[in-house]
Amino acid sequence: MASTIDRLGTDELVNIFEYLPPEDIMRTRLNKKMRDAAKKTFVPMTDFVVDSVIKYDAMAAMTTALPHLQQIGISYLHEEGHKYSDGDDPYERLAANTADLTTHDTQLLSNFKWLRSLDICYRPLNGRFPFLFNFTLLHKLNTSGCCYLNWDLESLAGLPQLKELFCTGNESLTGNINSLRVLKDTLAMVDISDCPHVAGNFMDLADFPHLKCVDLSCTAVTGDIRDIGKQSFQTLELLLLPSGVYGGTGYEFQRISDAPDVVMAVYSIHKQRPSLLKDWYGKLSKDSPDWYDREDDFVGVDTAPLYIAFVEAGSRVGYRWESANDVPNPCEVNWLDPEPHRECIGYEEYTEELQEIEGQVDIYRGFHQPPTEEQYTRLWAA
């Protein structure tokens, strides 16, 4: 009597394989019918990370055995003496230092035409690889930490269905975020943080209809948060902007007196959409004439209150100057909201949090902005 497996047709085997991870499918290809079914199977979205020579060889076999693989990750090969092949225009010093290593063909990835998710992390590739941007069905691209991967944002035009882009720490990435506009109707997540050669105006993304999260911190992107209107970033839940944007995270004030205007611009957005500019802070520029020339001479740590952060007691929002030290050494709070009425719901919670905030003020009690350098010197010399 034929086994149950033998009685199954190719299409039925395909239905079964679609519930199995790629390694299991490879192990169950026991005969021609199973091998044919595997070739037709759209492998489910499960993690398969190439981080060893054994897994590289498995990937090589999958290029013909499982051509419909939908998700793959490429990481460092753990074995010493092995590397992925370099691309065009590699970093010459790195290429020279690794020239004697056993090379494994990176181009094999191009065989997976049905990829939906591609993760290339922790600097495994060196150079330019145009084929990486020819996966027309790709939904997610992650190149985080690939500081030697040489590419430009214009290359994303080859990924017309891309929804999620993560490329934090790509020091060789270049381009203008205006290039993302070709993906206006698909992009939902964008993280281009710590990419110093990426420029443009963040408002070029303001009309993207599906955008939920944007992180542009530590880039050369510019702009002005006062340009954010009621119709801007309507679906956005989180927006992290670099210090080069007026009102961006880490924005540097040229004078202490400049701070209130910037804070009010951030506050007006915060009141309408509290999560949009989460964890915002500003700081006095070291080029400012208000900077303390003798800072740290007395205690050896960053004690000057030259940073601004928001504070909240209940629903009441304010801001204060504080230091960058683990112990913030804050000034008094400049409240932007009126004190709630005693009859309001949550008043007890407000008073408890207010007491905690006020209890943090010590050496700068009575100061609502940084003391002058002379006052600072006197306070810490006492």
XYZ file of N, CA, C and O in Angstrom, residues 229-313:
340
model
N 2.138 71.461 9.424
C 0.761 71.935 9.511
C -0.205 70.819 9.868
O 0.197 69.672 10.085
N -1.470 71.144 9.909
C -2.489 70.159 10.289
C -2.566 68.997 9.304
O -2.959 67.890 9.671
N -2.203 69.251 8.055
C -2.269 68.202 7.030
C -0.949 67.452 6.884
O -0.847 66.541 6.052
N 0.053 67.809 7.693
C 1.374 67.191 7.567
C 1.468 65.924 8.417
O 0.986 65.897 9.548
N 2.084 64.901 7.860
C 2.372 63.664 8.608
C 1.123 63.145 9.327
O 1.160 62.830 10.514
N 0.035 63.033 8.622
C -1.237 62.724 9.269
C -1.271 61.346 9.918
O -1.992 61.141 10.896
N -0.513 60.389 9.398
C -0.535 59.039 9.971
C 0.668 58.772 10.868
O 0.798 57.681 11.420
N 1.533 59.773 11.027
C 2.796 59.564 11.730
C 2.584 59.421 13.240
O 1.809 60.161 13.848
N 3.311 58.454 13.837
C 3.255 58.219 15.276
C 4.545 58.643 15.972
O 4.544 58.912 17.175
N 5.664 58.676 15.243
C 6.943 59.051 15.831
C 7.793 59.765 14.786
O 7.943 59.283 13.665
N 8.349 60.915 15.175
C 9.210 61.688 14.283
C 10.447 62.119 15.053
O 10.360 62.878 16.029
N 11.604 61.620 14.654
C 12.873 61.984 15.272
C 13.692 62.762 14.246
O 14.034 62.226 13.181
N 13.988 64.014 14.570
C 14.657 64.905 13.629
C 16.052 65.259 14.127
O 16.285 65.339 15.328
N 16.984 65.527 13.211
C 18.355 65.867 13.611
C 18.458 67.297 14.109
O 17.544 68.114 13.940
N 19.594 67.615 14.688
C 19.804 68.945 15.256
C 19.875 70.034 14.194
O 19.710 71.216 14.505
N 20.089 69.659 12.930
C 20.125 70.641 11.854
C 18.766 71.182 11.478
O 18.657 72.171 10.741
N 17.702 70.560 11.972
C 16.347 71.055 11.776
C 16.015 72.043 12.888
O 16.317 71.787 14.061
N 15.412 73.175 12.544
C 14.971 74.106 13.577
C 13.941 73.405 14.446
O 12.879 73.026 13.979
N 14.296 73.203 15.732
C 13.403 72.492 16.632
C 13.604 70.991 16.628
O 12.834 70.265 17.255
N 14.641 70.511 15.940
C 14.923 69.083 15.926
C 15.527 68.618 17.241
O 15.925 69.419 18.093
N 15.608 67.308 17.421
C 16.199 66.748 18.631
C 17.674 67.134 18.709
O 18.427 66.932 17.763
N 18.076 67.697 19.853
C 19.451 68.142 20.009
C 19.729 69.492 19.379
O 20.905 69.863 19.212
N 18.660 70.225 19.032
C 18.851 71.544 18.408
C 19.727 72.421 19.293
O 19.572 72.462 20.516
N 20.668 73.137 18.680
C 21.622 73.948 19.425
C 21.239 75.430 19.359
O 21.121 76.008 18.277
N 21.050 76.005 20.532
C 20.732 77.425 20.631
C 22.020 78.244 20.557
O 23.024 77.885 21.184
N 21.969 79.355 19.848
C 23.128 80.241 19.796
C 23.186 81.157 21.015
O 24.252 81.588 21.421
N 22.016 81.433 21.600
C 21.939 82.211 22.837
C 20.907 81.576 23.762
O 19.930 80.971 23.294
N 21.096 81.740 25.046
C 20.104 81.244 26.003
C 18.749 81.883 25.732
O 17.699 81.231 25.855
N 18.756 83.123 25.315
C 17.503 83.845 25.058
C 16.748 83.303 23.848
O 15.573 83.640 23.653
N 17.405 82.494 23.014
C 16.726 81.906 21.851
C 15.823 80.736 22.255
O 14.935 80.347 21.488
N 16.061 80.161 23.412
C 15.406 78.913 23.785
C 13.874 78.991 23.853
O 13.197 78.092 23.349
N 13.287 80.022 24.479
C 11.824 80.026 24.609
C 11.072 79.909 23.286
O 10.055 79.204 23.208
N 11.551 80.577 22.246
C 10.862 80.513 20.950
C 10.908 79.098 20.372
O 9.909 78.603 19.830
N 12.074 78.463 20.472
C 12.198 77.099 19.949
C 11.314 76.153 20.760
O 10.598 75.312 20.209
N 11.363 76.286 22.073
C 10.555 75.423 22.940
C 9.070 75.575 22.625
O 8.332 74.583 22.561
N 8.624 76.787 22.413
C 7.200 77.003 22.114
C 6.810 76.370 20.789
O 5.692 75.863 20.644
N 7.728 76.365 19.823
C 7.443 75.725 18.534
C 7.282 74.219 18.718
O 6.359 73.600 18.149
N 8.164 73.622 19.522
C 8.064 72.179 19.788
C 6.821 71.887 20.618
O 6.088 70.920 20.360
N 6.558 72.725 21.596
C 5.420 72.534 22.503
C 4.092 72.557 21.750
O 3.180 71.774 22.037
N 3.963 73.462 20.772
C 2.701 73.562 20.033
C 2.398 72.270 19.274
O 1.240 71.864 19.171
N 3.448 71.616 18.789
C 3.261 70.324 18.113
C 2.998 69.238 19.140
O 2.136 68.368 18.959
N 3.728 69.291 20.256
C 3.569 68.301 21.324
C 2.135 68.284 21.851
O 1.584 67.211 22.144
N 1.509 69.440 21.996
C 0.145 69.502 22.525
C -0.860 68.865 21.583
O -1.825 68.237 22.022
N -0.633 69.020 20.290
C -1.564 68.449 19.315
C -1.342 66.948 19.141
O -2.290 66.173 19.056
N -0.042 66.537 19.113
C 0.298 65.127 18.869
C 1.474 64.756 19.765
O 2.631 64.834 19.358
N 1.191 64.358 20.998
C 2.236 64.180 22.023
C 3.363 63.230 21.642
O 4.496 63.419 22.089
N 3.083 62.229 20.832
C 4.119 61.232 20.543
C 5.026 61.634 19.379
O 6.043 60.972 19.128
N 4.676 62.700 18.680
C 5.359 62.997 17.425
C 6.824 63.359 17.628
O 7.688 62.910 16.880
N 7.123 64.176 18.619
C 8.505 64.594 18.876
C 8.944 64.056 20.238
O 9.390 64.791 21.126
N 8.851 62.761 20.380
C 9.135 62.094 21.657
C 10.613 62.264 22.035
O 11.494 62.250 21.190
N 10.857 62.418 23.347
C 12.223 62.503 23.896
C 13.010 63.674 23.317
O 14.234 63.595 23.159
N 12.317 64.772 23.029
C 13.014 65.947 22.482
C 13.891 66.592 23.535
O 13.582 66.605 24.728
N 15.015 67.147 23.103
C 15.837 67.985 23.966
C 16.575 68.992 23.092
O 16.733 68.806 21.883
N 17.022 70.065 23.706
C 17.856 71.060 23.035
C 19.056 71.365 23.904
O 19.123 70.946 25.066
N 20.002 72.088 23.363
C 21.189 72.412 24.146
C 21.824 73.698 23.629
O 21.645 74.084 22.468
N 22.575 74.326 24.504
C 23.301 75.535 24.130
C 24.524 75.146 23.310
O 25.270 74.231 23.669
N 24.738 75.843 22.202
C 25.888 75.564 21.353
C 27.180 75.942 22.069
O 27.249 76.954 22.780
N 28.209 75.129 21.877
C 29.515 75.452 22.456
C 30.132 76.687 21.805
O 31.095 77.260 22.330
N 29.573 77.095 20.659
C 30.031 78.320 20.006
C 29.303 79.557 20.523
O 29.593 80.674 20.098
N 28.341 79.327 21.428
C 27.547 80.437 21.947
C 28.394 81.328 22.864
O 29.205 80.820 23.648
N 28.190 82.638 22.797
C 28.884 83.525 23.755
C 28.417 83.298 25.190
O 29.076 83.760 26.129
N 27.293 82.569 25.367
C 26.791 82.265 26.712
C 27.414 81.000 27.295
O 27.141 80.650 28.451
N 28.211 80.283 26.489
C 28.818 79.040 26.977
C 29.839 79.338 28.071
O 30.501 80.370 28.052
N 29.976 78.403 28.994
C 30.905 78.598 30.104
C 32.316 78.175 29.682
O 32.572 76.994 29.460
N 33.222 79.111 29.608
C 34.595 78.789 29.215
C 35.289 77.910 30.245
O 36.148 77.093 29.915
N 34.918 78.069 31.517
C 35.596 77.332 32.585
C 34.753 76.181 33.097
O 34.973 75.692 34.208
N 33.798 75.714 32.311
C 32.946 74.615 32.759
C 33.790 73.391 33.118
O 34.778 73.070 32.452
N 33.402 72.720 34.185
C 34.010 71.482 34.667
C 35.317 71.709 35.438
O 35.935 70.748 35.883
N 35.753 72.953 35.598
C 37.001 73.183 36.322
C 36.900 72.794 37.792
O 37.901 72.487 38.434
N 35.650 72.794 38.324
C 35.520 72.641 39.763
C 35.235 71.219 40.202
O 35.773 70.759 41.206
N 34.376 70.509 39.487
C 33.988 69.189 39.968
C 34.319 68.073 38.988
O 34.149 66.916 39.296
N 34.776 68.408 37.788
C 35.237 67.377 36.865
C 34.140 66.628 36.142
O 34.393 65.630 35.492
N 32.891 67.039 36.275
C 31.795 66.415 35.546
C 30.963 67.511 34.906
O 31.132 68.700 35.200
N 30.056 67.119 34.033
C 29.232 68.093 33.326
C 28.108 68.545 34.261
O 27.087 67.873 34.374
N 28.324 69.641 34.934
C 27.347 70.122 35.919
C 26.586 71.350 35.459
O 25.641 71.776 36.122
N 26.998 71.965 34.356
C 26.348 73.190 33.891
C 24.991 72.862 33.284
O 24.873 71.959 32.453
N 23.940 73.601 33.656
C 22.591 73.319 33.129
C 22.388 73.957 31.757
O 21.665 74.940 31.613
N 23.013 73.387 30.749
C 23.004 73.986 29.412
C 22.196 73.162 28.414
O 22.314 73.343 27.212
N 21.368 72.261 28.924
C 20.483 71.433 28.101
C 19.036 71.701 28.509
O 18.760 71.997 29.682
N 18.115 71.562 27.555
C 16.696 71.769 27.838
C 15.937 70.471 27.577
O 16.183 69.782 26.578
N 15.006 70.152 28.468
C 14.151 68.984 28.281
C 12.760 69.321 28.816
O 12.614 70.169 29.709
N 11.751 68.652 28.272
C 10.393 68.818 28.769
C 10.199 67.987 30.032
O 10.821 66.936 30.209
N 9.345 68.455 30.895
C 8.926 67.694 32.072
C 7.404 67.722 32.123
O 6.767 68.655 31.610
N 6.836 66.722 32.753
C 5.392 66.628 32.873
C 5.018 66.242 34.295
O 5.609 65.345 34.884
N 4.015 66.930 34.827
C 3.395 66.565 36.093
C 1.914 66.389 35.795
O 1.216 67.371 35.519
